[in-house]
Structures are given as structure tokens and as C-alpha cells.
């Protein structure tokens, strides 16, 4: 990467322009402004972690731009990978967790993605793609039974089948909203975007050229408008393996899992952690006596203990 010369510290005279971050690849950010023009920008200094969906104030600097300010965010999605906590999108209305018959999905990663969305105050939506891949699809659909039972919207899709009705059923959920599409690598996130956004493929290639990448698999997060009026959008993101939630307080966890949350308030102890305490209303709701899936409760306990450990020693 070419190093830019230091800018003068005083830039008060320059006119700051407003824009929307529509693609992010490390410290290279594509900012959309003035009804559609796009300029490659860099954040000034190391102060900001700027992500797709951010509204920014920027100014031109040579043939590129410099982001001076990130406006306050309505919401923000975070996760950790092996290295660090990352903010990866801001100001979205909805998260679409895309799963597929293959690769076989990790229920744990699904649960984590849904928890992260709820924690950020963002409504989640689940779709299972590759209906044509059998019997894997039917097995995956069965594994999603607890999620349908707890009220999550789960939609079937066959994105490479031009006659599939799934896309038409998904369409109304996207209307008027900004939807972040996330899921493991290979589930069909980019396929979905290519079906709904004419010219997305060309746009992706143009962005790859501008950012100096050029791989097939999605390596950066990108915003695509779905309508000419620029009210609804899909955000494509790179596939992930692990969805770390270490920023979360374990005591908030049960409230973020709707099937557990339904039984909160009935425990004998106010500070019940729903792991082994007597008189626990959550454990009393476990199958076969109640509606709660043991698998979901086990996911809760494992995640609770992981978050507790992440908070540091001396906690129980
Ligand atoms: N059989 C089948 N294959 C599909 C379907 N939808 C997508 N695929 C294929 O799955 C592969 C991966 O699709 P992508 O859209 O690139 O997946 P992605 O989620 O964007 O993956 P990453 O960018 O790596 O995160 C491609 O070869 C698609 O053609 C489907 O409904 N059925
Ligand atoms: Mg992709
Ligand atoms: Zn309890």
C-alpha cells in the first residue's frame, strides 16, 4: 500500500461532504455520495473503525478521499475471530442468517449469530438454501425445528433453481429495509445477491479491481441497493467459521434466546443462571415435560461458561 503524505493538521477550511460506506476492505473504504458517485477513501489516523453502513463526513484529497468523521450509529454488529473483535456492519435493519443443506451448518454458529443480532437490537431472519441437495436439505430443515418453534422466521430457498418460489417468499421481508446477509462460506450469499441485484457481479468485480483483490470467494463486505429509490439494500459479507461473542455479558444471554427467555421470571432465585440451581423455571421447561429443547439449553450452558471465562477470573 502506498503511504500518503501527512495532511496539514488544520483542515477547518475544507468543505466536508456526507456519504455512506458501501464497501470495506481493511482501511480501504468506498464511500457513496451525491446520489450515487463513489470515491475510494481512507480514514484519517487510527481513530475510527469505519465499516459498511456507516454514514461519514469526508473530503477529497488528491484522487482519493479522507474520512474525517463517522456519524453516530443506530446499531452495530460485532464478532470476534481468532485475532480480535471486529465491528463488521452498522445501521442495518435486519440480519439474514443464510444456511444451506451443504456445507452442513453449525447449530452453534447459528445460535450465536441470532444472539448477536438480538443483542444489537436487530431483527434476525433465517433462510435455508440448496433445497435441491437431498436428503441433506430435509435433515437440515429438521434440525431447524426448535428455531421455527421459538418463532424465528425460517424460509426455504433453492437459489440456483430459476423456478424456485423461495425467493418470492423472501422478497417481502427485504422490502424497505437494509439487510445484512451473513453465513458460512459457500452457503450462497453472493448467489442471492446476484439474483436480486442486476449487475451485482459486475459491481463486485469493479470493487475488487478498485481494492486490488480479485478472488472468487467474497473477501470484503459490500452494500448493494435493491431499488432505484435507494431505500432497500442487501449487504454481502465474507463467510465466517467462528462467531465470537466475548463482548456479551453472560447474564444477558438467556434473555437473548427466545425459547429460554419465555421462562424467565419464574426461577426461585433472582440471580438464577439456569445451570444447576434448584427451582429453576428454565430447566423445568426442558423436554419431555416442557417445550424447551435440551440441545438449546446445552448450547446456552456452554456459551454462558465461555462468556464467563472471557470476562476473566473470579466470576461464577
Ligand atoms: N446446488 C445448489 N448450489 C447452490 C445453490 N445456491 C448456491 N449454490 C452454489 O454454492 C456455491 C457457493 O455460493 P456463493 O454464493 O459463492 O456462496 P457465499 O455464501 O457467497 O460464499 P463466500 O463468499 O465464500 O462466503 C456456488 O457454487 C453456488 O452456485 C442452490 O440452491 N443449490
Ligand atoms: Mg460470497
Ligand atoms: Zn433459572
Tab-separated table of C-alpha atoms and ligand atoms in Angstrom, residues 263-269 271-275 277-283 300, ligand 3:
chain	number	residue	atom	x	y	z
A	263	UNK	CA	-39.439	-18.991	31.057
A	264	UNK	CA	-37.528	-16.185	32.740
A	265	UNK	CA	-39.029	-14.669	35.836
A	266	UNK	CA	-40.219	-17.973	37.287
A	267	UNK	CA	-36.956	-19.111	38.894
A	268	UNK	CA	-36.674	-19.383	42.697
A	269	UNK	CA	-33.509	-17.254	42.748
A	271	UNK	CA	-29.897	-14.304	40.036
A	272	UNK	CA	-30.503	-17.838	38.734
A	273	UNK	CA	-28.054	-18.725	35.942
A	274	UNK	CA	-30.292	-21.623	34.813
A	275	UNK	CA	-27.443	-24.119	35.006
A	277	UNK	CA	-29.866	-24.016	40.706
A	278	UNK	CA	-32.899	-25.616	42.392
A	279	UNK	CA	-36.290	-24.209	41.451
A	280	UNK	CA	-35.125	-23.123	38.006
A	281	UNK	CA	-38.078	-22.419	35.708
A	282	UNK	CA	-35.914	-22.689	32.601
A	283	UNK	CA	-34.748	-26.222	33.409
A	300	UNK	CA	-26.846	-21.924	26.498
B	3	LIG	ZN1	-33.325	-20.463	36.292
